[in-house]
Structures are given as C-alpha cells and as structure tokens.
CSV table of C-alpha atoms in Angstrom, one decimal:
chain,number,residue,atom,x,y,z
A,172,MET,CA,70.1,62.4,50.4
A,173,LYS,CA,66.3,62.2,50.2
A,174,SER,CA,65.9,62.8,53.9
A,175,LYS,CA,68.3,65.8,53.8
A,176,ALA,CA,66.4,67.3,50.9
A,177,ILE,CA,63.1,66.9,52.9
A,178,ALA,CA,64.7,68.5,56.0
A,179,LEU,CA,66.0,71.4,53.9
A,180,ALA,CA,62.6,71.9,52.3
A,181,CYS,CA,60.9,71.9,55.7
A,182,ALA,CA,63.4,74.4,57.1
A,183,LEU,CA,62.9,76.8,54.2
A,184,PHE,CA,59.1,76.5,54.5
A,185,ALA,CA,59.3,77.2,58.2
A,186,GLY,CA,61.5,80.3,57.6
A,187,MET,CA,59.1,81.6,55.0
A,188,SER,CA,56.0,81.1,57.1
A,189,GLY,CA,57.6,82.7,60.2
A,190,SER,CA,58.9,85.7,58.3
A,191,VAL,CA,55.7,86.5,56.4
A,192,ALA,CA,57.9,86.4,53.3
A,193,ALA,CA,55.1,85.1,51.1
A,194,ALA,CA,53.9,87.5,48.5
A,195,ASP,CA,50.3,87.3,49.7
A,196,TYR,CA,51.0,89.2,53.0
A,197,PRO,CA,48.7,90.1,54.5
A,198,SER,CA,46.7,87.0,53.8
A,199,HIS,CA,44.0,87.6,56.5
A,200,ALA,CA,42.7,90.3,58.7
A,201,ILE,CA,45.1,92.4,60.8
A,202,THR,CA,44.3,93.5,64.4
A,203,TRP,CA,45.2,96.9,65.8
A,204,ILE,CA,44.9,97.2,69.6
A,205,VAL,CA,43.5,100.5,70.8
A,206,PRO,CA,44.1,100.9,74.6
A,207,PHE,CA,41.1,103.1,75.1
A,208,ALA,CA,37.3,102.6,74.9
A,209,ALA,CA,35.5,102.9,71.7
A,210,GLY,CA,34.2,106.3,70.8
A,211,GLY,CA,37.1,108.4,72.1
A,212,PRO,CA,39.5,110.5,70.1
A,213,THR,CA,42.2,107.8,69.9
A,214,ASP,CA,39.7,105.2,68.8
A,215,ALA,CA,38.2,107.5,66.2
A,216,MET,CA,41.6,108.4,64.8
A,217,ALA,CA,42.6,104.7,64.7
A,218,ARG,CA,39.5,103.6,62.9
A,219,ASN,CA,39.7,106.3,60.3
A,220,ILE,CA,43.3,105.5,59.5
A,221,ALA,CA,42.8,101.7,59.7
A,222,ASN,CA,40.0,101.9,57.2
A,223,ARG,CA,42.1,103.8,54.7
A,224,VAL,CA,45.3,101.7,55.2
A,225,GLY,CA,43.2,98.6,54.9
A,226,GLN,CA,42.0,99.8,51.5
A,227,GLU,CA,45.6,100.0,50.4
A,228,LEU,CA,46.4,96.5,51.7
A,229,LYS,CA,43.1,95.1,50.3
A,230,GLN,CA,42.6,93.5,53.7
A,231,THR,CA,40.5,94.2,56.8
A,232,ILE,CA,42.0,95.9,59.8
A,233,LEU,CA,40.1,95.1,63.0
A,234,ILE,CA,40.1,97.4,66.0
A,235,GLU,CA,40.4,95.7,69.4
A,236,ASN,CA,39.6,98.1,72.3
A,237,VAL,CA,41.5,97.1,75.4
A,238,ALA,CA,40.9,100.0,77.9
A,239,GLY,CA,42.3,100.6,81.4
A,240,ALA,CA,45.1,102.2,83.4
A,241,GLY,CA,45.7,105.0,81.0
A,242,GLY,CA,46.2,102.8,78.1
A,243,THR,CA,48.9,100.7,79.7
A,244,ILE,CA,46.8,97.5,79.8
A,245,GLY,CA,46.3,97.4,76.1
A,246,ALA,CA,49.9,98.3,75.5
A,247,ALA,CA,51.1,95.5,77.7
A,248,LYS,CA,48.8,93.0,75.8
A,249,ALA,CA,50.2,94.2,72.5
A,250,ALA,CA,53.8,93.8,73.8
A,251,LYS,CA,53.2,90.2,74.7
A,252,SER,CA,51.3,89.3,71.5
A,253,THR,CA,52.8,87.0,68.9
A,254,PRO,CA,55.0,89.0,66.6
A,255,ASP,CA,53.7,87.5,63.4
A,256,GLY,CA,52.8,90.7,61.5
A,257,TYR,CA,49.1,90.4,62.3
A,258,THR,CA,48.9,92.3,65.7
A,259,PHE,CA,49.9,95.9,66.1
A,260,LEU,CA,49.4,98.6,68.8
A,261,VAL,CA,48.0,102.1,68.2
A,262,GLY,CA,50.4,104.1,70.3
A,263,HIS,CA,49.8,107.4,72.0
A,264,VAL,CA,52.1,109.9,73.8
A,265,GLY,CA,50.6,109.0,77.2
A,266,TYR,CA,51.4,105.3,77.4
A,267,MET,CA,54.3,105.3,74.9
A,268,ALA,CA,56.3,108.2,76.3
A,269,ALA,CA,54.9,109.4,79.7
A,270,ALA,CA,54.0,106.0,81.2
A,271,PRO,CA,57.5,105.0,82.3
A,272,SER,CA,57.6,108.0,84.6
A,273,LEU,CA,54.0,107.6,85.8
A,274,TYR,CA,53.7,103.9,86.8
A,275,GLN,CA,55.8,102.0,89.3
A,276,ARG,CA,55.3,98.6,87.7
A,277,LEU,CA,54.8,99.1,84.0
A,278,GLN,CA,54.5,95.7,82.3
A,279,TYR,CA,56.3,96.8,79.1
A,280,ASP,CA,59.1,99.0,77.8
A,281,PRO,CA,57.8,101.4,75.1
A,282,VAL,CA,61.2,101.3,73.3
A,283,LYS,CA,62.6,97.9,73.9
A,284,ASP,CA,59.3,95.9,73.5
A,285,PHE,CA,58.1,97.6,70.3
A,286,GLU,CA,59.2,98.5,66.8
A,287,ALA,CA,57.8,101.7,65.3
A,288,VAL,CA,55.9,101.4,62.0
A,289,PHE,CA,54.6,104.8,61.2
A,290,ARG,CA,53.5,108.0,62.9
A,291,PHE,CA,49.9,109.2,62.6
A,292,PRO,CA,49.1,112.9,62.2
A,293,ASP,CA,49.4,115.1,65.3
A,294,THR,CA,46.6,116.7,67.1
A,295,PRO,CA,47.4,120.0,68.9
A,296,LEU,CA,45.4,120.9,72.0
A,297,VAL,CA,43.5,124.0,73.0
A,298,LEU,CA,43.1,125.6,76.4
A,299,LEU,CA,39.4,125.9,77.1
A,300,VAL,CA,37.1,127.5,79.7
A,301,GLY,CA,33.4,127.5,80.1
A,302,ALA,CA,31.3,130.0,78.1
A,303,GLY,CA,30.5,132.0,81.3
A,304,SER,CA,34.1,132.0,82.7
A,305,PRO,CA,35.4,135.4,83.9
A,306,GLN,CA,38.8,134.6,82.4
A,307,LYS,CA,38.7,136.1,78.9
A,308,ASP,CA,42.3,135.3,77.9
A,309,VAL,CA,45.3,133.4,79.1
A,310,LYS,CA,46.8,136.4,81.0
A,311,SER,CA,43.7,136.8,83.1
A,312,LEU,CA,43.6,133.0,83.8
A,313,VAL,CA,47.3,133.0,84.8
A,314,ASP,CA,46.9,136.1,87.0
A,315,TYR,CA,43.9,134.5,88.8
A,316,ALA,CA,45.9,131.3,89.4
A,317,ARG,CA,48.8,133.2,90.8
A,318,ALA,CA,46.6,135.2,93.1
A,319,ASN,CA,44.7,132.0,94.2
A,320,PRO,CA,47.2,129.1,94.3
A,321,GLY,CA,45.5,125.7,93.8
A,322,LYS,CA,42.0,127.2,93.4
A,323,LEU,CA,41.9,126.9,89.6
A,324,ASN,CA,40.9,123.3,88.7
A,325,PHE,CA,41.6,121.6,85.4
A,326,GLY,CA,39.5,118.7,84.2
A,327,ASN,CA,41.4,115.9,82.3
A,328,ALA,CA,40.7,112.6,80.6
A,329,GLY,CA,42.5,110.6,83.3
A,330,VAL,CA,46.0,110.2,84.7
A,331,GLY,CA,48.5,109.9,81.9
A,332,SER,CA,46.1,111.4,79.3
A,333,THR,CA,47.5,114.2,77.2
A,334,SER,CA,45.0,116.7,78.8
A,335,HIS,CA,46.5,115.8,82.2
A,336,LEU,CA,50.1,116.0,81.1
A,337,VAL,CA,49.8,119.2,79.1
A,338,ALA,CA,48.0,120.9,82.0
A,339,ALA,CA,50.8,119.9,84.3
A,340,MET,CA,53.3,121.1,81.8
A,341,PHE,CA,51.5,124.4,81.4
A,342,ALA,CA,51.3,124.9,85.2
A,343,ALA,CA,55.0,124.3,85.6
A,344,GLN,CA,56.1,126.6,82.8
A,345,ALA,CA,53.6,129.4,83.8
A,346,HIS,CA,54.7,129.1,87.5
A,347,ILE,CA,51.1,128.5,88.8
A,348,GLN,CA,49.5,125.9,91.0
A,349,ILE,CA,46.4,124.1,89.7
A,350,THR,CA,44.2,121.3,90.9
A,351,PRO,CA,43.8,118.5,88.4
A,352,ILE,CA,40.5,116.7,88.3
A,353,ALA,CA,40.7,113.3,86.6
A,354,TYR,CA,37.7,111.9,84.7
A,355,LYS,CA,37.2,108.6,82.9
A,356,GLY,CA,37.6,110.1,79.5
A,357,ALA,CA,37.6,113.5,77.8
A,358,GLY,CA,33.8,113.4,77.3
A,359,PRO,CA,32.8,113.6,81.0
A,360,ALA,CA,35.4,116.3,81.6
A,361,MET,CA,34.0,118.3,78.8
A,362,ASN,CA,30.5,118.0,80.1
A,363,ASP,CA,31.6,119.3,83.5
A,364,LEU,CA,33.5,122.2,81.9
A,365,MET,CA,30.3,123.2,80.0
A,366,GLY,CA,28.3,122.8,83.2
A,367,GLY,CA,30.7,124.9,85.2
A,368,GLN,CA,31.9,122.2,87.6
A,369,VAL,CA,35.5,122.7,86.4
A,370,ASP,CA,37.3,125.9,85.5
A,371,ALA,CA,39.4,124.9,82.5
A,372,MET,CA,40.8,122.0,80.6
A,373,PHE,CA,43.0,121.1,77.6
A,374,ASP,CA,41.4,119.1,74.9
A,375,GLN,CA,42.4,118.0,71.4
A,376,THR,CA,41.5,120.5,68.6
A,377,ASN,CA,39.4,118.0,66.7
A,378,THR,CA,37.1,117.1,69.6
A,379,ALA,CA,36.9,120.7,71.0
A,380,LEU,CA,36.1,122.3,67.6
A,381,PRO,CA,32.3,121.4,67.5
A,382,GLN,CA,31.8,122.7,71.1
A,383,THR,CA,33.7,126.0,70.5
A,384,ARG,CA,31.7,126.6,67.3
A,385,GLY,CA,28.5,125.9,69.2
A,386,GLY,CA,29.4,128.6,71.8
A,387,LYS,CA,29.3,126.1,74.7
A,388,ILE,CA,33.0,126.7,75.6
A,389,ARG,CA,35.6,129.3,74.8
A,390,ALA,CA,39.1,128.7,73.4
A,391,LEU,CA,41.9,130.8,75.0
A,392,ALA,CA,45.0,129.5,73.4
A,393,LEU,CA,46.5,126.7,71.2
A,394,THR,CA,49.4,124.5,72.1
A,395,SER,CA,50.5,124.5,68.4
A,396,THR,CA,53.5,126.5,67.1
A,397,ALA,CA,51.2,128.6,64.9
A,398,GLN,CA,47.6,129.8,64.9
A,399,MET,CA,45.1,127.6,63.2
A,400,PRO,CA,42.4,128.8,60.8
A,401,GLN,CA,39.8,126.5,62.5
A,402,PHE,CA,40.2,128.7,65.6
A,403,PRO,CA,40.1,132.2,64.2
A,404,GLY,CA,41.6,134.8,66.6
A,405,VAL,CA,42.9,132.2,69.1
A,406,PRO,CA,46.6,132.8,69.9
A,407,THR,CA,49.2,130.2,70.7
A,408,LEU,CA,50.3,129.7,74.3
A,409,ALA,CA,53.8,130.5,73.3
A,410,ALA,CA,52.8,133.9,71.9
A,411,SER,CA,50.3,134.8,74.6
A,412,ALA,CA,51.7,133.7,78.0
A,413,VAL,CA,54.3,130.9,78.0
A,414,PRO,CA,57.2,131.5,75.5
A,415,GLY,CA,58.4,128.3,73.9
A,416,PHE,CA,55.4,126.3,74.9
A,417,GLU,CA,54.5,123.5,72.4
A,418,ALA,CA,52.7,120.3,72.8
A,419,SER,CA,50.5,117.9,70.8
A,420,THR,CA,48.9,114.5,71.1
A,421,TRP,CA,50.9,112.3,68.9
A,422,TYR,CA,49.9,108.8,67.8
A,423,GLY,CA,51.6,106.0,65.8
A,424,LEU,CA,51.5,102.4,64.9
A,425,TYR,CA,53.8,100.0,66.7
A,426,ALA,CA,54.6,96.3,66.3
A,427,PRO,CA,55.7,93.9,69.0
A,428,ARG,CA,59.4,93.4,69.0
A,429,GLY,CA,60.4,90.6,66.6
A,430,THR,CA,57.7,91.3,64.0
A,431,PRO,CA,59.0,90.5,60.5
A,432,ARG,CA,60.5,93.4,58.7
A,433,GLN,CA,58.3,92.8,55.6
A,434,ALA,CA,55.1,93.3,57.7
A,435,ILE,CA,56.4,96.6,59.1
A,436,ASP,CA,57.6,97.9,55.7
A,437,THR,CA,54.3,96.8,54.0
A,438,LEU,CA,52.2,98.8,56.4
A,439,TYR,CA,54.5,101.8,56.2
A,440,ALA,CA,54.2,101.8,52.4
A,441,ALA,CA,50.4,101.5,52.6
A,442,TRP,CA,50.4,104.6,54.9
A,443,GLN,CA,52.6,106.5,52.4
A,444,GLN,CA,50.1,105.7,49.7
A,445,ALA,CA,47.1,106.7,51.9
A,446,LEU,CA,48.6,110.2,52.4
A,447,LYS,CA,48.4,110.8,48.7
A,448,ASP,CA,44.5,110.7,48.9
A,449,LYS,CA,43.6,114.3,49.1
A,450,ASP,CA,40.0,113.6,50.2
A,451,PHE,CA,41.2,111.5,53.1
A,452,THR,CA,43.9,114.1,54.2
A,453,GLY,CA,41.6,117.0,53.6
A,454,LYS,CA,39.0,115.8,56.0
A,455,MET,CA,41.6,115.5,58.8
A,456,THR,CA,43.0,118.9,58.1
A,457,ASP,CA,39.5,120.4,58.4
A,458,GLN,CA,39.3,119.0,61.9
A,459,GLY,CA,42.5,120.7,63.0
A,460,ILE,CA,44.6,117.6,62.7
A,461,GLN,CA,48.1,118.3,61.5
A,462,LEU,CA,49.5,116.1,58.8
A,463,LEU,CA,53.1,115.0,58.8
A,464,ASP,CA,55.5,114.0,56.1
A,465,ALA,CA,55.6,110.2,56.2
A,466,GLY,CA,59.1,110.2,54.8
A,467,GLN,CA,60.3,112.2,57.8
A,468,TYR,CA,59.0,109.5,60.1
A,469,ALA,CA,60.1,106.3,58.5
A,470,PRO,CA,60.1,103.3,61.0
A,471,ALA,CA,63.7,104.0,62.2
A,472,ALA,CA,63.1,107.7,62.6
A,473,PHE,CA,59.9,107.2,64.5
A,474,GLN,CA,61.6,104.7,66.8
A,475,ALA,CA,64.2,107.3,67.6
A,476,TYR,CA,61.5,109.9,68.1
A,477,THR,CA,59.7,107.6,70.6
A,478,ALA,CA,62.9,107.2,72.7
A,479,ASP,CA,63.4,111.0,72.7
A,480,GLU,CA,59.9,111.5,73.8
A,481,VAL,CA,60.3,109.2,76.8
A,482,LYS,CA,63.2,111.3,77.9
A,483,ARG,CA,61.3,114.6,77.3
A,484,TRP,CA,58.2,113.6,79.3
A,485,THR,CA,60.4,112.2,82.1
A,486,GLY,CA,61.7,115.7,82.5
A,487,VAL,CA,58.2,117.3,82.2
A,488,ILE,CA,56.7,114.9,84.8
A,489,GLU,CA,59.6,115.5,87.2
A,490,GLN,CA,59.3,119.2,86.9
A,491,ALA,CA,55.6,119.1,87.5
A,492,GLY,CA,56.0,116.9,90.5
A,493,ILE,CA,53.5,114.2,89.4
A,494,PRO,CA,54.0,111.1,91.7
A,495,LYS,CA,54.2,107.6,90.3
A,496,GLN,CA,51.2,105.4,90.8
C-alpha cells in the first residue's frame, strides 16, 4: 500500500509540474522569440507589449531575436521548443500566413505546430514616394506604371515581408507591373527611397510617420479601411485607386503546440488587463497603430483567423505570381 501511495504521489506531482498547474505560474522569466533583428518594427512592438504584459504577470519577459529567412528561422526554433509555458513566438503575417506559399521546405506548419495566445494591435501600411517624386497621387503613379510596365520599382524589407507582399497585392489588383527591390530590413529600403534610388514602397504607419512629418517622403495612400488622423488628407487605396483594397501588418503571440492551457490563458488574461491601461494604449494609437478588441480575438478565434489568413495569402501570392524559394 505504501509503495502504491508513493507512486500515486509521484504521478500527481509529475502531472502538476508538466501542466504548470501550480499557482505560482509563471515562476521565472518567460522568453518571447522575435524572428527579426533588434530595432525593427516587429522587435519594437514586441518589446513594448512584453514589458506591459510582464508587469501584469509580475515576471520578466525576455526577448530573443532569431533573425533570418524572412522570420522562418525563428519560427522554426519556436515550433521545436519545449512546450512548457515559458517559450512563445511573436508571430507576424509574413511567416505565419504567407510563408507556406513562399518557401519550398518550410520547417514548421503555422497552424498545426502552434497554438494562438492573443493578437497584437494591427499596423496599417502607407504607400510612400520620395519627396521629389513626380507622382503626386496614386492615380498618377498607376498611370505611369501602366505606361511603363516594370519600370516602377518598389523597395521592400525582404522577401516575405509585409512591404513585399502588400506591394505585390497592390500591383495585382491595380493591374500594373512593378519591379520589387528586396533589402535586409525596412530601414535600408527607406533610406534608398529618401535618396531616390527606389521609386516607392509600402511601410508601416508607425515607422513611416516620423519621415512623412519631416518632409523627407510623401504619403500617397493608406491600406486601412478608413483615413487616419495621423496622416491628414491622405486617402485610402480603396477610395483612391483600388476598390476593396485593405491590408495591414498583424502580429500575435503563439505557443508551441502542446503548451499547457493555463499558460496560454494566463498570458491572454494579462493582455486583456494591459489593454485597460489608457496610457499604454494611447501611445500606440498616437503612432497610427490600430487597437483591437481582445475579446474578439480570444485564443480559439485567433487560431481560426491564422488558418484563414494562410488561405488568403495563398491566393494573393498565386495571383501575384511570386515564385517559391
């Protein structure tokens, strides 16, 4: 009897430790893998949110930057990490929705290998040209592209980046031919746009805002569904040239498949609380970042959204004719 009691106690202890069922979760620092280099828009968004969520958890959230191959290296590492509730992936539309259609040998499945935790705020994009560009609006840019197929070049942050995908989507829906120019990040692409080496690019509203305010570039149109006060007088693409056009950079937190439910629910609850902080949310809104209702994207709903986005971007990439790497 004594041996059976000991065995039962050991089994119960093992179950508790493996399921993070203890009341002290999280008992030590949590790691969020960011599949891009430090200093970029994804890294900045992740650090901002990790800091605020960590305050709710009363625990440190560490950022581990694992860059390369459009974010797929970091995503693959996260997928293979131990699902113990202490390692998560900061997801991004590029490597969580578009990657299956862009890479021949993807080392993970965005839906099958991960469990969604919560969705970050969205960041619309803005179509930009240099300050000295002869194209003053989207119509003149589209007219030029149609008259000169392939001559208009668009800088982007790299294959699979939102700036790459949205430019391809824009070209397909506007029925124009453009030449994509891939850079190792949005920063170098922006520098060449300001220097006149590329004609145009799409960039996230939060990173483009300082440059447009400084007069170094001009904003022609937004990819959001409505105009934004941070970009006065700038129309949406849907209203100005491409009816129905809408796109944004979306992010979210994912756990490797098999992560204990309590860990997922705990982080989701912390995010819900963080969104009640008006100072925190106000700073994001001021940057042109669009807040979302956390209740609308509970873990199960965000998981379904991810699967839908994989299907959506498969269609976009096929329509744009982007070859797999």
